[in-house]
């Protein structure tokens, strides 16, 4: 596939890194020559120096025969214009744009159409992050929660703690503990390394366990791996930007929400817009302010300003002062591994959320959901099986007979409204939504081939 990426920032560079090893022909466009040079030194791709929305630059990048254009610069307008030029002048088949401003996003259904602004897929990072945090609030104790098949099934990452019913026992005991609940452990990470989960595998304290189940059974399975935490009722949000404001709006009807915003004018505006959220003007790292607002009674402190260091410092302070959980938004992916696991319970990367959404539209075969996991090292994929035994490599076959790439697990199948937890004798039918976990993303192209029907079927 010939792909043009407009923007060589963190998202563009990470996306290129994900795609370049998957037999794609990648061209990256950016106005910063040094950034392009550094990228080309690391990866096997083509670079074009210039403004990505200029026709001559797109022409030099090969827009005339490109299959896909992905615009992820820091400018919404540049991204939208690049898609417009690619459509109007070069008839590029598929165009994806990252758009952050709610003033555009709120009108996406009417605004982004071929006869207006020809963006086929809109990626709104702030919305993705807000939804991700909301899922973590809904499932206290989870490190990551991703949904498949319209929310029918979920993949959840949790840390196994001493006292969890299954800790110290083999995975086969899970069925004994919960005879009426079907679940499958898709992967285990022990001291940062993946372990292939077998029935004889013994769960140890501090293991990071990824399991998949029907969404309605998630809490029951979590209780087997750790002491189930009580619901988060009292929430404190540091930062009243796009993410903070949207998060408060989503939470305020079911939680007691306090929001701290440093800018006085913004704080006043948010106070008028939010119905039940209590808005304070101040510095979230001000110990006196946190004390006055009884941070020790807070169930979840969520720092979502645009400043990584400020988020880290305020969250660490809140945790030391007694907040039960501390979550932080981290823009720099290198910081994520450094901060998560100590006083910071969860580090959230908007880049990884954006990459996941972008990859969904890049994967071959009928792939409807992609989630980048473990800071990009692993992936979870939802693919739809098509065809029959003659035209498909998976339809009509039991899972034991499917040649899955190394480190790849089929966790569950969603068939109509039913969630079927996968076993070796489970047979895949046409139109099944198959949920796979890959501990190594380099095998993604092999998985894609499995779900591409024979050309004669098409």
XYZ file of C-alpha atoms in Angstrom:
458
model
C 0.000 0.000 0.000
C 1.286 3.484 -0.899
C 0.749 5.784 2.076
C 1.520 9.499 2.458
C 1.841 10.797 6.017
C 1.596 14.585 6.402
C 3.408 15.599 9.593
C 6.548 14.068 11.085
C 5.785 14.914 14.695
C 5.391 12.289 17.392
C 2.193 10.815 15.938
C 3.402 10.892 12.333
C 6.780 9.392 13.192
C 5.260 6.657 15.375
C 2.717 5.830 12.689
C 5.466 5.588 10.065
C 7.425 3.295 12.367
C 4.370 1.052 12.759
C 3.696 0.830 9.036
C 7.113 0.808 7.405
C 7.863 -2.771 8.428
C 4.583 -4.096 7.034
C 5.445 -4.014 3.320
C 4.017 -0.534 2.839
C 5.558 2.204 0.713
C 5.676 5.185 3.066
C 6.314 8.844 2.221
C 6.463 11.407 5.041
C 5.966 15.132 4.385
C 7.022 17.849 6.819
C 8.269 21.441 6.780
C 11.105 20.642 9.209
C 14.054 19.321 7.214
C 16.036 18.138 10.256
C 13.090 16.108 11.560
C 12.709 14.423 8.177
C 16.416 13.669 7.981
C 16.398 12.040 11.420
C 13.368 9.959 10.445
C 14.937 8.796 7.192
C 18.121 7.820 9.030
C 16.066 5.440 11.212
C 13.474 4.069 8.813
C 13.271 2.792 5.247
C 10.958 5.417 3.777
C 10.819 8.422 1.470
C 10.644 12.002 2.766
C 9.496 15.215 1.095
C 10.316 18.634 2.523
C 7.527 21.204 2.319
C 4.055 22.219 3.452
C 1.780 19.202 3.224
C -1.233 21.122 1.933
C 0.615 22.596 -1.063
C -0.262 20.900 -4.384
C 3.331 20.731 -5.649
C 4.485 19.133 -2.399
C 1.731 16.500 -2.562
C 2.613 15.845 -6.186
C 6.273 15.311 -5.232
C 5.106 12.936 -2.509
C 3.302 10.783 -5.074
C -0.298 11.735 -4.342
C -1.305 10.795 -7.903
C -0.946 7.078 -7.211
C -1.209 7.003 -3.397
C -3.748 4.654 -1.819
C -4.039 6.593 1.411
C -3.220 10.043 2.789
C -2.980 10.591 6.549
C -2.687 14.208 7.738
C -1.507 14.497 11.349
C 0.227 17.883 11.621
C -0.455 20.138 14.615
C -2.673 22.332 12.419
C -6.287 21.258 11.868
C -6.522 23.577 8.881
C -3.402 22.143 7.223
C -4.724 18.614 7.742
C -8.121 19.412 6.256
C -6.655 21.327 3.319
C -4.227 18.480 2.550
C -7.218 16.125 2.282
C -9.066 18.632 0.102
C -6.143 19.029 -2.326
C -5.505 15.268 -2.418
C -9.149 14.676 -3.355
C -9.642 17.566 -5.779
C -6.372 17.338 -7.709
C -5.150 13.775 -7.280
C -8.297 11.717 -6.537
C -6.574 10.022 -3.592
C -9.027 7.232 -2.596
C -8.833 7.469 1.196
C -8.054 10.520 3.312
C -7.670 10.627 7.103
C -7.229 13.819 9.137
C -6.443 14.492 12.768
C -8.732 17.318 13.885
C -8.693 18.590 17.453
C -10.846 21.727 17.603
C -14.334 20.964 18.892
C -15.605 23.749 16.632
C -14.921 21.385 13.715
C -15.510 18.055 15.449
C -19.017 19.009 16.573
C -20.052 19.365 12.922
C -18.238 16.316 11.580
C -21.315 14.517 10.234
C -22.246 17.383 7.911
C -18.869 19.055 7.381
C -16.648 16.150 6.357
C -18.153 14.908 3.109
C -16.780 14.812 -0.432
C -18.878 17.771 -1.600
C -17.635 19.829 1.377
C -14.377 18.821 3.111
C -13.419 15.369 1.753
C -12.150 13.643 4.901
C -13.099 9.956 4.928
C -12.084 9.318 8.533
C -11.768 11.951 11.246
C -9.483 11.313 14.221
C -10.240 13.490 17.260
C -7.530 12.696 19.872
C -9.192 14.511 22.765
C -12.397 12.507 22.354
C -10.430 9.258 22.206
C -8.549 10.097 25.409
C -11.698 11.175 27.233
C -13.469 7.919 26.359
C -10.409 5.940 27.464
C -10.315 7.673 30.858
C -14.073 7.226 31.262
C -13.660 3.442 30.812
C -10.945 3.413 33.494
C -13.307 5.232 35.848
C -16.050 2.700 35.079
C -13.721 -0.218 35.936
C -11.718 0.717 39.054
C -8.396 -1.122 39.191
C -8.069 -1.650 35.430
C -4.893 -0.459 33.698
C -6.489 -0.454 30.257
C -9.947 -1.224 28.903
C -10.765 -1.552 25.198
C -14.099 -2.515 23.681
C -15.012 -4.618 20.659
C -18.138 -5.344 18.615
C -19.986 -2.255 19.744
C -19.164 -2.813 23.409
C -20.308 -6.435 23.613
C -16.813 -7.735 24.475
C -13.910 -6.087 26.289
C -10.194 -6.666 26.690
C -8.927 -5.558 30.084
C -5.444 -5.259 31.556
C -5.087 -5.584 35.322
C -2.221 -6.069 37.726
C -2.516 -9.222 39.818
C -2.142 -8.484 43.524
C -1.515 -10.564 46.619
C -4.920 -11.526 47.927
C -6.470 -12.041 44.505
C -8.307 -15.364 44.462
C -6.411 -16.632 41.423
C -2.947 -15.394 42.432
C -0.739 -18.391 43.156
C -3.028 -20.715 41.211
C -3.027 -22.070 37.652
C -5.232 -20.452 35.023
C -7.256 -23.661 34.834
C -8.631 -22.792 38.291
C -10.432 -19.782 36.836
C -13.245 -21.991 35.525
C -13.603 -23.637 38.932
C -13.922 -20.250 40.641
C -16.427 -18.910 38.093
C -18.263 -21.846 36.488
C -20.886 -19.556 34.948
C -18.497 -16.974 33.487
C -16.545 -17.520 30.281
C -13.227 -15.676 29.957
C -9.846 -16.181 28.341
C -6.478 -14.827 29.391
C -4.981 -13.486 26.158
C -1.547 -12.546 27.498
C 0.506 -12.251 30.658
C 3.423 -9.872 31.134
C 5.811 -10.762 33.936
C 8.553 -8.247 34.721
C 7.889 -6.687 31.332
C 8.189 -9.900 29.301
C 5.285 -11.724 27.622
C 4.385 -15.225 28.793
C 2.221 -17.548 26.732
C -0.820 -18.322 28.892
C -1.544 -22.037 29.283
C -3.893 -23.857 31.603
C -0.910 -24.760 33.789
C 0.421 -21.182 33.967
C 0.438 -19.929 37.557
C -0.500 -16.277 38.093
C 2.026 -14.408 40.238
C 1.596 -11.161 42.130
C 2.502 -8.120 39.982
C 1.760 -9.967 36.724
C 0.062 -7.746 34.151
C -2.813 -9.863 32.891
C -4.826 -9.195 29.722
C -8.135 -11.037 29.657
C -11.133 -10.920 27.369
C -14.764 -11.580 28.221
C -18.267 -10.358 27.595
C -18.367 -6.808 28.928
C -21.044 -7.732 31.469
C -18.598 -10.203 33.104
C -15.555 -7.914 33.351
C -15.960 -6.995 37.022
C -16.384 -10.636 38.043
C -13.131 -11.625 36.328
C -11.255 -8.642 37.783
C -12.233 -9.767 41.274
C -10.360 -13.044 40.707
C -7.068 -11.246 40.045
C -7.160 -8.455 42.600
C -9.227 -7.174 45.455
C -12.087 -5.426 43.689
C -11.848 -1.696 44.279
C -14.910 0.287 45.240
C -16.427 2.580 42.634
C -14.824 5.960 42.108
C -17.314 8.506 43.420
C -15.180 11.594 44.100
C -13.135 12.788 41.120
C -10.677 15.692 40.923
C -9.545 16.865 37.474
C -6.468 19.048 37.019
C -6.752 21.038 33.794
C -9.797 22.520 32.121
C -8.745 22.169 28.500
C -10.620 20.150 25.893
C -10.031 16.837 27.674
C -10.660 18.091 31.199
C -13.875 19.879 30.261
C -15.255 16.962 28.238
C -14.342 14.486 30.976
C -16.073 16.581 33.634
C -19.154 16.806 31.429
C -19.265 13.025 31.003
C -18.742 12.301 34.706
C -20.636 15.003 36.578
C -24.063 13.336 36.551
C -22.845 10.151 38.258
C -19.845 11.400 40.261
C -18.854 14.265 42.535
C -16.457 16.181 40.284
C -14.058 18.999 41.126
C -12.011 20.696 38.407
C -8.955 22.912 38.910
C -8.078 25.365 36.118
C -5.178 27.827 36.315
C -6.516 30.388 33.823
C -9.096 32.624 35.509
C -11.053 33.392 32.335
C -11.200 29.725 31.342
C -12.253 28.732 34.871
C -15.094 31.261 34.764
C -16.213 29.961 31.370
C -16.173 26.328 32.524
C -18.127 27.219 35.638
C -20.892 28.593 33.426
C -20.853 25.592 31.066
C -20.720 22.683 33.510
C -23.853 21.867 35.470
C -22.713 19.972 38.560
C -18.911 20.202 38.467
C -17.315 22.502 41.040
C -14.676 24.602 39.247
C -11.740 26.177 41.083
C -9.257 28.699 39.749
C -5.787 27.714 40.941
C -2.637 25.654 40.585
C -3.233 21.894 40.864
C 0.231 21.469 42.402
C -0.589 23.938 45.195
C -0.468 21.846 48.358
C -2.601 24.328 50.281
C -5.350 24.253 47.639
C -5.367 20.450 47.532
C -5.569 20.335 51.308
C -8.449 22.825 51.394
C -10.336 20.719 48.853
C -9.733 17.530 50.865
C -7.707 15.678 48.268
C -7.342 12.846 50.785
C -11.017 12.029 50.148
C -10.605 11.883 46.377
C -11.012 8.469 44.729
C -9.335 9.436 41.441
C -7.084 12.422 40.728
C -6.764 12.938 36.962
C -4.174 15.411 35.629
C -4.855 16.360 31.999
C -3.129 19.701 31.381
C -0.902 20.221 28.320
C 2.223 20.128 30.500
C 3.627 16.638 31.221
C 5.772 17.797 34.130
C 2.886 19.687 35.740
C 0.652 16.620 35.390
C 3.246 14.353 36.968
C 4.017 16.700 39.867
C 0.386 17.451 40.741
C -0.589 13.770 40.567
C 2.353 12.678 42.715
C 1.500 15.346 45.274
C -2.177 14.371 45.302
C -1.272 10.706 45.786
C 1.093 11.495 48.657
C -1.630 13.573 50.282
C -4.037 10.639 50.233
C -5.803 10.459 46.866
C -6.665 6.826 46.145
C -5.694 6.764 42.437
C -3.563 9.045 40.290
C -3.897 9.172 36.502
C -1.858 11.467 34.272
C -1.906 12.502 30.637
C 1.575 12.116 29.125
C 2.365 13.618 25.716
C 5.943 12.322 25.549
C 5.775 8.575 25.063
C 9.244 8.141 26.614
C 7.812 9.305 29.951
C 5.030 6.707 30.084
C 7.167 3.773 31.232
C 9.121 5.997 33.615
C 6.159 7.249 35.624
C 3.584 4.428 35.606
C 3.661 1.952 38.441
C 4.978 4.078 41.307
C 2.903 6.872 42.778
C 1.377 7.329 39.340
C -1.103 4.492 38.856
C -1.916 5.032 35.187
C -0.176 7.065 32.483
C -2.358 7.835 29.473
C -0.777 8.520 26.085
C -2.880 10.493 23.574
C -0.389 9.461 20.900
C -1.139 5.763 21.439
C -4.882 6.437 21.364
C -4.459 8.305 18.085
C -2.238 5.596 16.593
C -4.821 2.941 17.476
C -7.561 4.863 15.693
C -5.370 5.454 12.645
C -4.295 1.816 12.393
C -7.933 0.722 12.270
C -8.236 2.419 8.879
C -4.887 1.175 7.567
C -5.095 -2.539 8.280
C -5.907 -4.837 5.359
C -8.744 -7.341 5.428
C -12.015 -6.400 7.093
C -10.477 -4.979 10.274
C -12.933 -2.879 12.273
C -10.929 -2.146 15.425
C -7.242 -1.898 16.270
C -5.778 -1.047 19.669
C -2.114 -0.355 20.235
C -1.124 -1.896 23.589
C 1.941 -2.038 25.796
C 3.223 1.319 24.488
C 2.933 0.115 20.895
C 4.670 -3.261 21.248
C 1.444 -5.301 21.097
C -1.885 -5.009 19.309
C -5.448 -6.160 19.744
C -7.429 -6.539 16.533
C -11.089 -7.114 15.717
C -11.467 -8.634 12.252
C -14.552 -9.911 10.461
C -14.339 -13.349 8.838
C -15.775 -13.639 5.316
C -16.267 -16.418 2.793
C -16.441 -20.180 3.253
C -14.054 -23.098 3.681
C -12.933 -22.786 0.057
C -12.312 -19.046 -0.023
C -11.208 -18.270 3.543
C -8.270 -19.375 5.676
C -10.366 -19.168 8.857
C -14.061 -19.743 8.069
C -15.240 -23.286 8.761
C -12.082 -24.126 10.687
C -11.538 -24.869 14.336
C -9.070 -22.536 16.018
C -6.618 -25.403 16.563
C -6.405 -25.798 12.765
C -5.717 -22.123 12.002
C -2.045 -21.286 11.480
C -1.738 -18.290 13.766
C 1.540 -16.330 13.841
C 3.788 -16.736 16.929
C 2.446 -14.997 20.029
C -1.028 -14.548 18.543
C -4.143 -15.577 20.468
C -7.780 -15.633 19.398
C -9.501 -14.499 22.568
C -13.152 -14.367 21.619
C -15.674 -14.379 18.797
C -18.754 -12.185 18.636
C -21.486 -13.877 16.610
C -24.564 -11.691 16.202
C -25.339 -10.750 19.828
C -23.426 -13.644 21.425
C -19.909 -13.397 22.859
C -18.136 -16.752 22.482
C -14.914 -17.135 24.444
C -12.512 -18.976 22.163
C -11.350 -22.547 22.770
C -9.242 -24.801 20.558
C -12.336 -26.548 19.166
C -14.293 -23.338 18.490
C -15.239 -23.131 14.811
C -15.271 -19.761 13.054
C -18.258 -18.904 10.871
C -18.678 -16.287 8.157
C -19.430 -12.790 9.536
C -17.970 -13.634 12.948
C -16.129 -10.780 14.641
C -12.845 -12.378 15.706
C -10.816 -10.702 18.461
C -7.083 -11.388 18.428
C -4.202 -10.388 20.694
C -0.677 -10.084 19.271
C 2.224 -9.795 21.701
C 4.438 -8.754 18.777
C 3.020 -6.307 16.247
C 5.476 -7.427 13.548
C 3.114 -10.322 12.796
C 0.161 -8.039 12.021
C 0.533 -8.494 8.255
C 0.301 -12.282 8.718
C -2.958 -11.867 10.634
C -4.307 -9.549 7.943
C -3.638 -12.200 5.289
C -5.653 -14.733 7.277
C -8.719 -12.514 7.007
C -8.372 -11.607 3.337
C -10.695 -13.874 1.324
C -9.444 -15.556 -1.830
C -9.784 -13.294 -4.886
C -12.288 -15.724 -6.458
C -14.625 -15.099 -3.546
C -14.518 -11.361 -4.219
